[in-house]
Amino acid sequence: MSAAERPDPAVPAFPAATLTVDLPAIVANFALLAKRAAPAPLAAVVKADAYGLGAVPVALALKQAGCTCFFVAELSEAITLLPHIGAGCDLYVLNGLRPGAEEACADLGAVPVLNALDQAERWSALAGDRGTRLPAAIQVDSGMSRLGMTSEDVDALLDRPEILGRLRPLLLMSHFACADDPAAATNGQQIARFRAISARFPAMARSLANSAGIFLGDEARFDLARAGIALYGGTPQEGRDGEMARVVDLRVPIIQVRELPAGAGLGYGLTGAAERARRIATVATGYADGWPRRLGNVGSGFVGGVRVPIVGRISMDSMMFDVTGLPDTAVAPGAMVELLGPNQGIDDVARDAETIAYEILTQLGRRYVRRYITLPPPAG
Ligand SMILES: *Cc1c(COP(=O)(O)O)cnc(C)c1O
């Protein structure tokens, strides 16, 4: 860097919009969930780039904390992740085995979740060709009707023992549709159906519970639990607010402040007019950064712990807050607005936006500076 390029230390650098991911908090959530799931071990679901938080750093932190089993949705995600987590871990691909992907999946050493009979046939055929038993999970549909073998598929699979005979069937799994609602009668029905199907595969380990399922009691636990959202600080089930450690923090700088006369609308459509004069602060974060457009005139930020409402519609690259009454220094350009932090979590934002915390996390944009709070180095 030449002298001309070097920042002047007397001029403080303008702060960047910063997303901080607390890896020790993820590890703490893993430990809490593992305790709940015990004696069943706990797997980490790191699909969709670990719900938007970074699959590689998240999986490495969890591996350091003792997690040896991971789930992604897509083979492409396994291709990115497996070289980092390396041997000694199982990495399952939830969305199944697409035609033509068999060789790549086997070469990689990822474990496909076989969701239909043809997937089992193709995987088994490749195992036959290679003269080896390839590892597999089998997903059965216990009532959600999304992915997994139907009862006809299961009958056909068991009628042809040579298919499974060429495989190393590691896990029989299914997925809850309503585990977030502990009162849903369908939870018990899915458990009973899964139990009945699993009796036909007596040698296989069984897995049914996601984060919410872990809180449904002993019946739902089986031999492996698969946690996603609760690792990342989401409330796993109705009524369990505040049980998980907070993982994400998002702070964005004010880039402009203006005084707005009474009656003036603001932003696209000139919505959100008020009868009083206001002070308005604009930040450079918008729906392109994953902040839901639905939060226009509805959502909030926090400045120094004080709630500031979003006013006007949210633009692609910016949005505005009513900061009337806050001290000048607290709302000058460069001052930070908390979008996610101690005052407002992912479930709060999801509620305001009429969506779920999963969507808030997975939409977090690519323009934030991303910081990771890291684990202490492994002992020894
Ligand atoms: C996403 C997913 C999970 C994790 O669910 P959470 O609710 O985030 O804990 C577990 N199992 C399957 C099959 C999934 O698709």
XYZ file of C-alpha atoms and ligand atoms in Angstrom:
395
model
C 0.000 0.000 0.000
C 1.474 3.395 -0.974
C 1.494 6.312 1.463
C -1.271 7.980 -0.527
C -3.541 4.958 -0.085
C -2.887 4.520 3.599
C -5.894 5.593 5.680
C -5.301 8.689 7.795
C -5.361 7.420 11.389
C -6.869 10.751 12.486
C -9.998 10.076 10.384
C -11.975 7.225 11.876
C -12.941 4.689 9.205
C -16.643 4.755 8.450
C -18.091 1.603 9.976
C -19.366 -1.157 7.713
C -22.659 -3.006 7.961
C -21.483 -6.002 9.956
C -22.969 -9.441 10.468
C -21.356 -11.251 13.375
C -21.745 -15.003 13.776
C -21.006 -16.329 17.248
C -19.530 -19.809 16.751
C -19.150 -20.498 20.501
C -22.888 -19.778 20.826
C -23.608 -22.364 18.112
C -21.439 -24.840 20.008
C -23.293 -24.008 23.247
C -26.607 -24.640 21.479
C -25.237 -27.918 20.133
C -24.296 -28.965 23.668
C -27.719 -28.025 25.042
C -29.558 -29.893 22.287
C -27.227 -32.893 22.538
C -28.060 -33.149 26.225
C -31.773 -33.018 25.403
C -31.453 -35.624 22.652
C -29.295 -38.022 24.662
C -28.809 -40.947 24.608
C -29.406 -40.378 20.883
C -26.452 -38.565 19.328
C -27.026 -35.212 17.666
C -26.329 -34.381 14.025
C -25.981 -30.846 12.680
C -28.046 -29.732 9.707
C -25.845 -27.323 7.739
C -27.880 -27.108 4.513
C -28.295 -23.777 2.718
C -24.822 -22.715 3.853
C -25.691 -23.461 7.490
C -28.901 -21.445 7.219
C -26.961 -18.595 5.669
C -24.286 -18.403 8.372
C -21.453 -20.218 6.553
C -21.385 -24.010 6.329
C -17.600 -24.336 6.465
C -16.891 -22.290 9.620
C -20.026 -23.629 11.323
C -19.267 -27.278 10.542
C -15.614 -26.910 11.550
C -16.623 -25.395 14.893
C -19.142 -28.175 15.487
C -16.635 -30.840 14.498
C -14.193 -29.377 17.009
C -16.999 -29.644 19.581
C -17.435 -33.342 18.829
C -20.114 -33.427 16.126
C -19.419 -36.201 13.617
C -22.633 -36.239 11.595
C -23.818 -33.527 9.226
C -26.699 -33.035 6.804
C -26.842 -30.851 3.693
C -29.662 -30.622 1.160
C -27.747 -30.863 -2.091
C -24.781 -32.779 -3.463
C -23.246 -29.441 -4.525
C -23.213 -28.450 -0.854
C -21.520 -31.720 0.074
C -18.869 -31.116 -2.604
C -18.061 -27.753 -1.006
C -18.126 -28.957 2.574
C -16.664 -32.479 2.657
C -13.055 -31.550 1.862
C -13.147 -29.236 4.890
C -14.662 -31.584 7.450
C -12.703 -34.530 6.110
C -12.696 -38.136 7.179
C -14.325 -39.386 10.334
C -17.587 -37.566 9.682
C -20.771 -38.711 7.937
C -22.257 -36.187 5.536
C -25.794 -36.939 4.344
C -27.475 -35.376 1.301
C -31.144 -34.860 2.153
C -32.569 -34.167 -1.278
C -31.678 -37.597 -2.569
C -29.758 -39.055 -5.471
C -30.551 -37.565 -8.861
C -30.017 -39.620 -12.004
C -26.439 -39.102 -13.184
C -25.133 -38.024 -9.770
C -24.290 -41.531 -8.532
C -20.591 -41.595 -9.503
C -19.916 -38.112 -8.127
C -21.646 -38.916 -4.857
C -19.720 -42.171 -4.439
C -16.371 -40.599 -5.399
C -16.950 -37.875 -2.846
C -17.940 -40.244 -0.067
C -21.192 -38.426 0.707
C -24.144 -40.480 1.919
C -27.305 -40.009 -0.138
C -30.681 -40.029 1.542
C -32.588 -42.379 -0.763
C -36.063 -40.927 -1.099
C -37.572 -43.239 -3.687
C -37.153 -46.773 -4.978
C -35.358 -45.784 -8.190
C -32.728 -43.971 -6.128
C -32.075 -47.138 -4.132
C -31.886 -49.164 -7.361
C -29.365 -46.826 -8.965
C -27.197 -46.546 -5.846
C -27.262 -50.291 -5.392
C -26.380 -50.884 -9.053
C -23.338 -48.641 -8.699
C -22.310 -50.510 -5.556
C -22.592 -53.738 -7.578
C -20.462 -52.280 -10.395
C -17.826 -51.155 -7.933
C -17.892 -54.360 -5.929
C -18.343 -52.422 -2.711
C -21.174 -51.707 -0.289
C -22.061 -48.028 -0.517
C -23.420 -46.225 2.561
C -26.984 -44.954 2.389
C -29.806 -43.465 4.393
C -33.384 -44.330 3.551
C -36.078 -41.771 4.079
C -39.664 -42.930 4.468
C -42.714 -40.735 4.335
C -44.434 -40.826 7.728
C -47.093 -38.287 6.836
C -45.533 -35.093 5.492
C -45.831 -36.146 1.839
C -42.741 -34.194 0.827
C -39.838 -36.574 0.291
C -39.284 -40.190 1.186
C -40.385 -43.625 0.150
C -44.072 -44.400 0.078
C -45.354 -47.611 1.638
C -45.431 -49.112 -1.884
C -41.761 -48.212 -2.309
C -40.971 -49.831 1.041
C -42.822 -53.013 0.078
C -40.990 -53.172 -3.233
C -37.636 -52.508 -1.564
C -38.123 -55.301 0.960
C -39.303 -57.663 -1.798
C -35.914 -57.274 -3.445
C -33.366 -57.847 -0.663
C -30.497 -57.718 -3.161
C -30.935 -53.927 -3.376
C -30.186 -53.272 0.291
C -27.819 -56.232 0.306
C -25.389 -54.285 -1.857
C -25.617 -51.202 0.383
C -24.507 -50.228 3.851
C -27.813 -48.875 5.205
C -26.741 -46.485 7.951
C -29.949 -44.699 8.792
C -33.708 -44.925 8.397
C -35.219 -41.477 8.644
C -38.379 -39.431 8.327
C -39.353 -35.829 9.069
C -42.004 -34.114 11.216
C -44.511 -31.761 9.613
C -45.732 -30.041 12.815
C -43.130 -30.609 15.547
C -43.000 -26.862 16.257
C -46.489 -27.254 17.744
C -46.212 -29.715 20.637
C -50.030 -29.956 20.775
C -50.402 -31.166 17.174
C -51.998 -34.613 17.115
C -50.121 -35.450 13.937
C -46.829 -35.623 15.882
C -47.936 -38.769 17.680
C -49.360 -40.202 14.464
C -46.050 -39.662 12.656
C -44.133 -41.256 15.537
C -46.428 -44.311 15.424
C -46.157 -44.614 11.650
C -42.381 -44.260 11.717
C -42.150 -46.846 14.491
C -44.233 -49.296 12.441
C -42.151 -48.783 9.300
C -38.887 -49.018 11.208
C -39.923 -52.401 12.612
C -39.547 -53.674 9.052
C -35.888 -52.509 9.029
C -34.800 -53.923 12.382
C -31.072 -53.522 11.814
C -31.155 -49.824 10.927
C -30.586 -46.829 13.196
C -33.589 -44.488 13.145
C -33.875 -40.699 13.023
C -37.022 -38.588 13.153
C -36.500 -35.454 15.258
C -35.481 -32.033 13.956
C -34.843 -29.185 16.453
C -38.490 -29.038 17.496
C -38.795 -32.830 17.582
C -36.038 -32.990 20.196
C -38.474 -31.225 22.535
C -41.348 -33.629 21.878
C -40.126 -36.103 24.482
C -38.546 -39.545 24.602
C -40.881 -41.032 21.994
C -39.581 -38.754 19.252
C -35.883 -39.221 19.858
C -34.975 -42.590 18.330
C -31.276 -43.114 17.516
C -30.185 -39.796 16.021
C -31.576 -36.259 16.179
C -31.030 -33.691 13.418
C -30.890 -30.088 14.586
C -30.853 -27.035 12.361
C -32.629 -23.850 13.427
C -32.053 -24.225 17.170
C -28.286 -24.457 16.613
C -28.508 -21.033 15.016
C -30.455 -19.509 17.892
C -33.994 -19.982 16.595
C -36.750 -20.803 19.051
C -37.219 -24.533 18.490
C -40.819 -24.784 19.563
C -43.723 -22.588 20.633
C -43.223 -21.415 24.204
C -39.472 -21.977 24.284
C -38.366 -18.384 23.723
C -34.958 -17.539 25.068
C -33.796 -21.137 25.556
C -31.179 -21.071 22.826
C -28.144 -18.782 22.837
C -28.246 -15.893 20.394
C -25.944 -16.500 17.423
C -26.313 -13.616 14.979
C -25.772 -9.931 15.433
C -26.353 -7.423 12.646
C -25.456 -3.758 12.904
C -25.655 -1.250 10.087
C -24.436 2.349 9.992
C -26.612 5.394 9.509
C -25.459 7.062 6.267
C -27.695 10.145 6.316
C -29.927 12.008 8.761
C -32.586 14.567 7.873
C -35.349 16.580 9.496
C -38.733 15.883 7.965
C -41.634 18.363 8.289
C -45.058 17.297 9.501
C -47.159 15.635 6.835
C -44.297 14.564 4.561
C -44.356 11.016 3.250
C -41.095 9.274 2.569
C -39.603 6.589 0.379
C -41.268 4.873 -2.589
C -44.973 5.581 -2.691
C -44.516 8.354 -0.118
C -46.060 6.197 2.574
C -45.723 6.617 6.323
C -46.568 10.333 6.588
C -47.008 11.576 10.171
C -48.700 14.597 11.725
C -45.532 15.708 13.471
C -42.103 16.715 12.331
C -39.583 13.895 12.555
C -35.921 13.158 12.332
C -35.223 10.384 9.864
C -32.084 8.240 9.615
C -31.274 6.267 6.468
C -29.193 3.085 6.500
C -27.693 1.336 3.467
C -29.494 -1.951 4.003
C -32.543 -2.983 2.045
C -34.382 -5.938 0.674
C -31.396 -6.860 -1.509
C -29.626 -7.507 1.787
C -32.389 -9.821 2.893
C -34.295 -7.342 5.031
C -37.905 -8.247 4.246
C -39.768 -5.605 2.251
C -42.778 -6.514 4.298
C -41.178 -4.694 7.270
C -41.790 -1.291 5.662
C -43.745 0.839 8.209
C -43.867 -2.261 10.443
C -40.410 -3.369 11.620
C -37.872 -1.846 13.972
C -34.249 -1.300 14.714
C -32.553 -0.290 17.948
C -30.186 2.603 18.590
C -28.404 2.466 21.934
C -31.112 0.111 23.164
C -33.957 2.434 22.093
C -36.494 1.092 19.597
C -36.632 3.066 16.353
C -39.450 2.183 13.934
C -38.878 1.580 10.244
C -40.727 4.285 8.347
C -41.670 4.167 4.683
C -41.175 1.261 2.353
C -37.931 -0.667 2.332
C -35.892 -0.002 -0.807
C -33.498 -2.401 -2.498
C -30.411 -0.833 -0.903
C -31.702 1.335 1.915
C -34.381 1.939 4.495
C -35.297 4.641 6.978
C -35.917 4.857 10.713
C -37.725 7.451 12.778
C -35.044 8.559 15.231
C -36.909 11.588 16.576
C -35.849 12.502 20.088
C -32.590 10.578 20.143
C -29.428 12.515 21.003
C -27.622 13.974 17.960
C -24.513 11.931 18.588
C -26.482 8.694 18.753
C -27.921 9.164 15.285
C -25.115 10.888 13.354
C -23.804 9.294 10.173
C -21.648 6.354 11.218
C -23.757 5.582 14.296
C -24.982 1.998 14.280
C -28.503 0.641 14.150
C -28.968 -2.825 15.638
C -31.086 -4.965 13.315
C -30.338 -8.256 15.072
C -28.901 -8.348 18.559
C -29.844 -8.408 22.217
C -32.898 -6.212 21.634
C -34.285 -7.945 18.582
C -33.723 -11.570 17.627
C -34.427 -13.547 14.481
C -37.789 -14.719 15.838
C -38.843 -11.118 16.582
C -38.019 -10.005 13.051
C -39.739 -13.071 11.623
C -42.884 -12.316 13.623
C -42.965 -8.703 12.387
C -42.421 -9.880 8.813
C -45.029 -12.643 9.142
C -42.512 -15.308 8.278
C -40.238 -17.750 10.133
C -36.738 -17.306 11.520
C -35.444 -19.814 8.933
C -36.300 -17.365 6.168
C -34.759 -14.361 7.928
C -31.467 -16.253 8.405
C -31.241 -17.815 4.960
C -31.938 -14.501 3.220
C -29.224 -12.533 5.055
C -27.367 -10.748 2.280
C -23.913 -10.958 0.839
C -22.979 -7.296 1.254
C -22.459 -7.372 4.990
C -18.957 -7.655 6.348
C -19.045 -11.051 8.021
C -17.215 -11.535 11.268
C -16.914 -14.792 13.156
C -16.404 -15.046 16.863
C -14.199 -18.121 16.882
C -13.672 -20.966 19.303
C -10.566 -21.176 21.420
C -8.057 -23.452 19.640
C -8.425 -27.146 20.488
C -6.547 -28.143 23.616
C -3.347 -30.193 23.339
C -34.052 -28.925 7.535
C -34.222 -30.282 8.068
C -33.907 -30.574 9.400
C -33.552 -29.514 10.411
O -34.757 -28.880 10.814
P -34.790 -27.743 11.921
O -36.231 -27.479 12.095
O -34.077 -26.586 11.329
O -34.113 -28.274 13.116
C -33.962 -31.894 9.815
N -34.329 -32.866 8.964
C -34.684 -32.621 7.672
C -35.094 -33.732 6.799
C -34.654 -31.319 7.194
O -35.028 -31.066 5.940
